[in-house]
Tab-separated table of N, CA and C and ligand atoms in Angstrom:
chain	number	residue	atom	x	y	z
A	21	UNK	N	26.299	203.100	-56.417
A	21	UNK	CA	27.225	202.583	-55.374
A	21	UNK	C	26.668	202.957	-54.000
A	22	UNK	N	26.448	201.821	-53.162
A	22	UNK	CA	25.320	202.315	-52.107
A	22	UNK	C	26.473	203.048	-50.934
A	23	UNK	N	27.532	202.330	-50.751
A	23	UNK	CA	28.459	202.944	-49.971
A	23	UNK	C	29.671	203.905	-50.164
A	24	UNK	N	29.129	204.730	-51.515
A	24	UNK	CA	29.899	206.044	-51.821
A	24	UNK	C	29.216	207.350	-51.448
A	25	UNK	N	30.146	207.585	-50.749
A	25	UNK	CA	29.949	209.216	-49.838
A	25	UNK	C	29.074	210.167	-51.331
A	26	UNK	N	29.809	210.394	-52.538
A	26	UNK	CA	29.284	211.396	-53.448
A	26	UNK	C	27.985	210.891	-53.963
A	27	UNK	N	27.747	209.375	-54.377
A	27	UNK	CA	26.490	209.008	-54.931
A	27	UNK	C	25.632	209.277	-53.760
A	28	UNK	N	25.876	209.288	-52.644
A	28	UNK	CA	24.460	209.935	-51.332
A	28	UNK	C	24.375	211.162	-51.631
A	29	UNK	N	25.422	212.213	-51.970
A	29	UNK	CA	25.146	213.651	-52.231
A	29	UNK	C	24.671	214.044	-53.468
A	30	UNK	N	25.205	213.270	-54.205
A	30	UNK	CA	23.695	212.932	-55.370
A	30	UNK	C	22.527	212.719	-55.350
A	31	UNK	N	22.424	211.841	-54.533
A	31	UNK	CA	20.973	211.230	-54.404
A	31	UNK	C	20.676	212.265	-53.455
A	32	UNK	N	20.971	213.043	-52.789
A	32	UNK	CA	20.334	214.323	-52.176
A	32	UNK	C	20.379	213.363	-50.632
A	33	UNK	N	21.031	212.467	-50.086
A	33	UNK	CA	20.833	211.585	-48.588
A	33	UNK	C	21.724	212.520	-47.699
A	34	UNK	N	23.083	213.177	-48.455
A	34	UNK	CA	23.899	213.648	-47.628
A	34	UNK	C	23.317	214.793	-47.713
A	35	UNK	N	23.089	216.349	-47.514
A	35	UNK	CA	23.327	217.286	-48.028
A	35	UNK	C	24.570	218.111	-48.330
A	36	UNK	N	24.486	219.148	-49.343
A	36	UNK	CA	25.583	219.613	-50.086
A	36	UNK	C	25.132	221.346	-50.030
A	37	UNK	N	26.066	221.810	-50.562
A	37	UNK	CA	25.728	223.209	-50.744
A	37	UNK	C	26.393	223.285	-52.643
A	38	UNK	N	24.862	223.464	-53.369
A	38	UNK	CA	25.405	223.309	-54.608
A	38	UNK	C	25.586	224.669	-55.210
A	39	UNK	N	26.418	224.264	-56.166
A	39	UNK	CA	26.685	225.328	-57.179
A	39	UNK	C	26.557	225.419	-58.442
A	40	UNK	N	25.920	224.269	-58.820
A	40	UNK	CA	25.818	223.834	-60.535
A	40	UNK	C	25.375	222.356	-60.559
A	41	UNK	N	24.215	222.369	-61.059
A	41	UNK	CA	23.409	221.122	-61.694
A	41	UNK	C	22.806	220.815	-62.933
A	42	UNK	N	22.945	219.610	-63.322
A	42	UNK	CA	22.292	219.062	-64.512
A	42	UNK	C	22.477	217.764	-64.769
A	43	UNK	N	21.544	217.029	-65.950
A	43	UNK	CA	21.694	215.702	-65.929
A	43	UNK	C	22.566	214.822	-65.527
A	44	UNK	N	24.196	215.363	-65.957
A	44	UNK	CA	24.907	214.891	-65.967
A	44	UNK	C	26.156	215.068	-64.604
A	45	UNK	N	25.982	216.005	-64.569
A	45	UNK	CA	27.490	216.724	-63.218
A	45	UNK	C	26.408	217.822	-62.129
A	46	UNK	N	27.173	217.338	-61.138
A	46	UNK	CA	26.900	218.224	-59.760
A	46	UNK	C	28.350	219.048	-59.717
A	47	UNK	N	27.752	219.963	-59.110
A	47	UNK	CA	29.384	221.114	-58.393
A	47	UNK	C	28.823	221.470	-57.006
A	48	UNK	N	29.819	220.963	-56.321
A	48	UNK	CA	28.843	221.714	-54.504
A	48	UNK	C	30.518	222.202	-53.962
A	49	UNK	N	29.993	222.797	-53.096
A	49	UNK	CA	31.201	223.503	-52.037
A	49	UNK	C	31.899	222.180	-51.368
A	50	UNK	N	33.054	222.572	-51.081
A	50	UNK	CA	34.023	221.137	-50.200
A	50	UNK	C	33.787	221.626	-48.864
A	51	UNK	N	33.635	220.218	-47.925
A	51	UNK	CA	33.218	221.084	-46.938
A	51	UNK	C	34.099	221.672	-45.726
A	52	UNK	N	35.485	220.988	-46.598
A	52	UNK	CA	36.834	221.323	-45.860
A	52	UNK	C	37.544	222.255	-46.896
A	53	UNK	N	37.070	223.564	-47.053
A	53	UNK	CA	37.601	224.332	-47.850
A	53	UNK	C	39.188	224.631	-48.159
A	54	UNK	N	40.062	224.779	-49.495
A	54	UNK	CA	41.515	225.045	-49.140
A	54	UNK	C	41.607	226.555	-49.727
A	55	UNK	N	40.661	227.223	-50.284
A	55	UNK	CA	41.102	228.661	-50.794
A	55	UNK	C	39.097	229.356	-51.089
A	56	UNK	N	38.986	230.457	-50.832
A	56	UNK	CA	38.333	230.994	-50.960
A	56	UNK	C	37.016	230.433	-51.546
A	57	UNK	N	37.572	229.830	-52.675
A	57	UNK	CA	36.757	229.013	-53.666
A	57	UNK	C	37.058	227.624	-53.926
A	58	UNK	N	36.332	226.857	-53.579
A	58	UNK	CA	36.707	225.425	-53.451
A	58	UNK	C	35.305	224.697	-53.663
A	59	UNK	N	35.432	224.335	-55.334
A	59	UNK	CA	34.449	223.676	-55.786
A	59	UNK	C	34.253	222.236	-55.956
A	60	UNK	N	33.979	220.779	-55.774
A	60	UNK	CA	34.248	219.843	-56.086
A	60	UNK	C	33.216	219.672	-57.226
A	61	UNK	N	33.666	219.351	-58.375
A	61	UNK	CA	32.083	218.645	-59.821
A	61	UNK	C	33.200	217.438	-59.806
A	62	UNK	N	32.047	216.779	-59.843
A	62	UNK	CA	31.554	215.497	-60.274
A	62	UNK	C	30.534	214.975	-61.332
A	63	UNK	N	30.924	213.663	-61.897
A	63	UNK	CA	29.690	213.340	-62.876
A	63	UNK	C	29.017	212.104	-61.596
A	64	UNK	N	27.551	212.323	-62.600
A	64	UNK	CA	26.176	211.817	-61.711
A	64	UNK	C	27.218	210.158	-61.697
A	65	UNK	N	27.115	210.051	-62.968
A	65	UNK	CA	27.621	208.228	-62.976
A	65	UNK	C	28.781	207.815	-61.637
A	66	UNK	N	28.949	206.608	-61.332
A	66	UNK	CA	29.650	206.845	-60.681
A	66	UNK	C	30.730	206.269	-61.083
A	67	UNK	N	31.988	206.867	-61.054
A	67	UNK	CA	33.545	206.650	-62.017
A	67	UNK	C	34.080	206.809	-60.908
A	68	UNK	N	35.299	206.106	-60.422
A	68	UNK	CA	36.180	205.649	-59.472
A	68	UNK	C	37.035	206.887	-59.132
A	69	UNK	N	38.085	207.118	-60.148
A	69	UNK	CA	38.958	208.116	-60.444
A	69	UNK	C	38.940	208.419	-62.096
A	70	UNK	N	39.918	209.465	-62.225
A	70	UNK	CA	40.194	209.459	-63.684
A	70	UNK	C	40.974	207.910	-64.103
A	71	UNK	N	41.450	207.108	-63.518
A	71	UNK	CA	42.226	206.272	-64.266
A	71	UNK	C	41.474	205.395	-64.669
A	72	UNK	N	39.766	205.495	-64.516
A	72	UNK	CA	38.591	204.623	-64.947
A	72	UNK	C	38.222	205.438	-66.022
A	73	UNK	N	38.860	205.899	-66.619
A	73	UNK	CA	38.305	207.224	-67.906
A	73	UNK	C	38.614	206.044	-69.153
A	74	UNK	N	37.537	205.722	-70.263
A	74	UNK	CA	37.596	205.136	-70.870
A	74	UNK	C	37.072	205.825	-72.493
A	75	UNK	N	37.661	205.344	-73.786
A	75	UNK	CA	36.524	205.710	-74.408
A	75	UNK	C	34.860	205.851	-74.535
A	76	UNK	N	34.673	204.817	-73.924
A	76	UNK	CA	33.354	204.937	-73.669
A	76	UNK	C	32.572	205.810	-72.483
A	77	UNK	N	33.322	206.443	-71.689
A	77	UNK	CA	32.662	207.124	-70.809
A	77	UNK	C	33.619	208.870	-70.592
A	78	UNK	N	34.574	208.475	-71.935
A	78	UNK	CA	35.025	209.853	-71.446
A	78	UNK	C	34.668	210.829	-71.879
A	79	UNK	N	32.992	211.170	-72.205
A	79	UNK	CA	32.668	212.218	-72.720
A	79	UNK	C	32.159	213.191	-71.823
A	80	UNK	N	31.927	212.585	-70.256
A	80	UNK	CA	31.485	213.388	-69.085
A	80	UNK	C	32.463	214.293	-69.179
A	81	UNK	N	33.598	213.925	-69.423
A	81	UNK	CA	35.042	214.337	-68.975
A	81	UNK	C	34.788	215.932	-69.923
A	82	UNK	N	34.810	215.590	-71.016
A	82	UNK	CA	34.589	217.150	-71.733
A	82	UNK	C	33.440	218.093	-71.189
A	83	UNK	N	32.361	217.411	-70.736
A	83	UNK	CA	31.419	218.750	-70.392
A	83	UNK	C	31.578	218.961	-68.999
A	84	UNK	N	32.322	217.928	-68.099
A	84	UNK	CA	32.843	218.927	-66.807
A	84	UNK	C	33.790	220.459	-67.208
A	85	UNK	N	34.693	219.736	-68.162
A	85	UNK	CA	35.712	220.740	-68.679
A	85	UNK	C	34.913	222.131	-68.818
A	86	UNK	N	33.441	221.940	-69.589
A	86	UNK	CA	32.537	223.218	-70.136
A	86	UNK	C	32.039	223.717	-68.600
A	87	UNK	N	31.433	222.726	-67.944
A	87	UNK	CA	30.642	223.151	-66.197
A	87	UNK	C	31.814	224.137	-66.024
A	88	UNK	N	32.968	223.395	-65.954
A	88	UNK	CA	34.263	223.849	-64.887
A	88	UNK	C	34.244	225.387	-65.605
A	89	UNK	N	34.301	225.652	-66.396
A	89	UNK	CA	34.711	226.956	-66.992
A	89	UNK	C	33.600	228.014	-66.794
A	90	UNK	N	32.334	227.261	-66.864
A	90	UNK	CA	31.069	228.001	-66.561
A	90	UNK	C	31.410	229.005	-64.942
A	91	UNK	N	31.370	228.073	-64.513
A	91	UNK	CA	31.306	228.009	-62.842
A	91	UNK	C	32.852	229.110	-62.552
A	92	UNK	N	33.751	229.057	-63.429
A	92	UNK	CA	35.039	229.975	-62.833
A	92	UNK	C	34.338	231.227	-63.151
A	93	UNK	N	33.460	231.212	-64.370
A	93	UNK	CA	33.257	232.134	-64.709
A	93	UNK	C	31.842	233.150	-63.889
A	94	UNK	N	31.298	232.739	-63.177
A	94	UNK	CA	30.196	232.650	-62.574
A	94	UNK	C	30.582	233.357	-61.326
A	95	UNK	N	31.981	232.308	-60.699
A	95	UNK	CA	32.178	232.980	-59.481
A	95	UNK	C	33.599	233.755	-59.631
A	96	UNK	N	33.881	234.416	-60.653
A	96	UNK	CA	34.396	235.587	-61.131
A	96	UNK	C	36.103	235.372	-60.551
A	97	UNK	N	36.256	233.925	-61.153
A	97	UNK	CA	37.410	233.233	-60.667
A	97	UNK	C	38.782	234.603	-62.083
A	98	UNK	N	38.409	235.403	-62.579
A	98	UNK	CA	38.635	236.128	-63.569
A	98	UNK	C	40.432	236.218	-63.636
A	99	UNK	N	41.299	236.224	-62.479
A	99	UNK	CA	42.041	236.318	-62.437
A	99	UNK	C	43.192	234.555	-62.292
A	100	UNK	N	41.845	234.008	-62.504
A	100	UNK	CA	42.566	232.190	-62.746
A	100	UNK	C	42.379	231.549	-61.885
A	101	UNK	N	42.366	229.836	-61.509
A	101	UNK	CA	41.719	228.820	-60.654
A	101	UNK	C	42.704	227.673	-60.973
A	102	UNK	N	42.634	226.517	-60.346
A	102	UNK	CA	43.551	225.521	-60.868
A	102	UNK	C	42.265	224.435	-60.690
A	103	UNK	N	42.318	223.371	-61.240
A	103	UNK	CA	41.641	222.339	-60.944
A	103	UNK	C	42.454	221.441	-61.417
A	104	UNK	N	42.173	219.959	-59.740
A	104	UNK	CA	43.096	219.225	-60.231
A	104	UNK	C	42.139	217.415	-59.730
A	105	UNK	N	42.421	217.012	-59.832
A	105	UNK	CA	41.867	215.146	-59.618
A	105	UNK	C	42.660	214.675	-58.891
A	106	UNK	N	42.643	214.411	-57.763
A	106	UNK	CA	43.734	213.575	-56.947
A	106	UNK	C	43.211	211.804	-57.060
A	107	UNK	N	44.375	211.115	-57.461
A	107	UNK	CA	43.915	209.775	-58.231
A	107	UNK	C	44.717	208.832	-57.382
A	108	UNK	N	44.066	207.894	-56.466
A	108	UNK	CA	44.513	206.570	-56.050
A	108	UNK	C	45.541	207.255	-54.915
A	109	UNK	N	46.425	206.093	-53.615
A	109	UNK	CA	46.854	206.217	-52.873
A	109	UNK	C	48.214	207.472	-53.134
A	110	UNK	N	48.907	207.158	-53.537
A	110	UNK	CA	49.712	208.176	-54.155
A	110	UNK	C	49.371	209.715	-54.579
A	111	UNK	N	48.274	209.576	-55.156
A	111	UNK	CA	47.604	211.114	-55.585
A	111	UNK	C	46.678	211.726	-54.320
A	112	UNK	N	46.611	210.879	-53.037
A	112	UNK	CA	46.198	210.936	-51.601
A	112	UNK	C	44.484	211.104	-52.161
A	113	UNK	N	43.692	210.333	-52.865
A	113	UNK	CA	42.173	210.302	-53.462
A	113	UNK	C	41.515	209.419	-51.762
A	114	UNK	N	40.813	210.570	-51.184
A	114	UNK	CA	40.039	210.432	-50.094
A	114	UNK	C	38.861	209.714	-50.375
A	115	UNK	N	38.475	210.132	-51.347
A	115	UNK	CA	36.876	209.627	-51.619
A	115	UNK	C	36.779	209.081	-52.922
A	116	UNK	N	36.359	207.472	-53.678
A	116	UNK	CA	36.676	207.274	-54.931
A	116	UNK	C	35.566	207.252	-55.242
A	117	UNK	N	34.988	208.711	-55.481
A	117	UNK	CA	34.147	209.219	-56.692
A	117	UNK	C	34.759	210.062	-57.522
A	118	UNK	N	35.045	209.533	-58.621
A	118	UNK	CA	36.351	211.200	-59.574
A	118	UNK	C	35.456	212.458	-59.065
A	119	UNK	N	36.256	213.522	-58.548
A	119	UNK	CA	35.994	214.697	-58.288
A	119	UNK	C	36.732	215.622	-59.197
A	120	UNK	N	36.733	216.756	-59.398
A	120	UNK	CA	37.631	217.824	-60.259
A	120	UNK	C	37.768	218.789	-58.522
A	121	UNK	N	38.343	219.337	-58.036
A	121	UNK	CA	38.591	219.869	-57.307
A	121	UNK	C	39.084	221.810	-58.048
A	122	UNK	N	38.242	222.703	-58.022
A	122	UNK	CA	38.270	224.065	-58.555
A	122	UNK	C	38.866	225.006	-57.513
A	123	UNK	N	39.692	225.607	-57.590
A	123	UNK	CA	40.108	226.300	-56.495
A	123	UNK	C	40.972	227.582	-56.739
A	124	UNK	N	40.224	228.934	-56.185
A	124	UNK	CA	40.648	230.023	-57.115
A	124	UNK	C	40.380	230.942	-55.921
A	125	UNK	N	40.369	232.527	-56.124
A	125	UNK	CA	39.866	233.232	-55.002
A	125	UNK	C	41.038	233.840	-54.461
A	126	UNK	N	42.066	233.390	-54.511
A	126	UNK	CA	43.413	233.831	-53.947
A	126	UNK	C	44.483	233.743	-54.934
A	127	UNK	N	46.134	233.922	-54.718
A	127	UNK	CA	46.881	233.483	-54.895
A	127	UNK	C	47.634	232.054	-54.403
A	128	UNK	N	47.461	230.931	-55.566
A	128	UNK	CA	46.974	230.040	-55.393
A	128	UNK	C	49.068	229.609	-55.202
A	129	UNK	N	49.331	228.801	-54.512
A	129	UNK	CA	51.320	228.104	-54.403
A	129	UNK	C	51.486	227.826	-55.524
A	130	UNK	N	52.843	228.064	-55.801
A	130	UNK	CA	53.046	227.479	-57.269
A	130	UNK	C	53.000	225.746	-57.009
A	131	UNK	N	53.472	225.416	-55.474
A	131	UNK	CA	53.582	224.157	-55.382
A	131	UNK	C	52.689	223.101	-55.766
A	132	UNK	N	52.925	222.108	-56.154
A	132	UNK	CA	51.631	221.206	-56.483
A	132	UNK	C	51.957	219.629	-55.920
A	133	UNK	N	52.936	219.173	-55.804
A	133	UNK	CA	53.284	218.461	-55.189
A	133	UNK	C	54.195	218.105	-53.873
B	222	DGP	P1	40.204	214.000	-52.205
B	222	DGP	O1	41.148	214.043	-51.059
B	222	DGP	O2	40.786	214.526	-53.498
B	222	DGP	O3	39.559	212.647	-52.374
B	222	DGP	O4	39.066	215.065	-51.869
B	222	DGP	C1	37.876	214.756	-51.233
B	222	DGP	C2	37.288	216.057	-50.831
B	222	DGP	O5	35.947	215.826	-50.455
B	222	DGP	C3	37.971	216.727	-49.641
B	222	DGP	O6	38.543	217.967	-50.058
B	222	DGP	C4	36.858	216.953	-48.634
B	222	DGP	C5	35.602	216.721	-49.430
B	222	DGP	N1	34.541	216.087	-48.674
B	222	DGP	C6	34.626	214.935	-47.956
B	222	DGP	N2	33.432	214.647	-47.418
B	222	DGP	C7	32.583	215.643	-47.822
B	222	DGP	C8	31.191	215.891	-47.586
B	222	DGP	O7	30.482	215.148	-46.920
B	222	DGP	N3	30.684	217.013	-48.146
B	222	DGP	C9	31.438	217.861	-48.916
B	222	DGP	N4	30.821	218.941	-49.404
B	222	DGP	N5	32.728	217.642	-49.164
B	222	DGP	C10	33.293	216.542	-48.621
């Protein structure tokens, strides 16, 4: 997607500050941080939101799940993190590359909506 903000930070056009790479998923810092720790992963492919999650492509979906856990564990998220997908106008989705949004480091609101 030539005019998606995350496929340039993929392709290395934007720069990022990463935290986890491989074939499949990037993790870089947000660069508008909301808590101590504020990770965005993404898969390389480019998928809209989660509501483009299909059988056929939802297997990224499980090894972010494995990255995501790596990475809490890495940055010694030990005492818990939330990660969440903000999806389409309503879910306020800024950028439509599915992101997982990781965010730990503090005492996190119970609020979520
Ligand atoms: P959302 O609102 O869920 O679509 O979140 C998009 C996030 O992406 C938001 O928290 C800020 C972050 N973001 C936007 N542009 C950039 C960028 O150029 N670099 C990085 N690292 N993060 C970005």
């Amino acid at each position: 997607m030539n005019d998606c903000l995350f496929c340039k930070i993929i392709a290395g056009e934007i720069p990022s500050t990463k935290v986890y790479e491989d074939d499949s998923v990037l993790a870089f810092r947000d660069i508008n941080p909301q808590a101590p720790v504020h990770i965005l992963v993404i898969p390389k492919t480019h998928i809209a939101s989660i509501a483009d999650i299909t059988p056929e492509n939802s297997g990224v979906i499980a090894h972010i799940s494995e990255v995501i856990a790596h990475i809490a564990r890495e940055q010694g998220l030990n005492e818990g993190f939330r990660v969440c997908t903000n999806t389409g106008a309503h879910g306020c989705q800024s950028v439509k590359h599915l992101h997982f949004h990781l965010l730990g480091g503090r005492q996190l609101s119970e609020r979520l909506g």
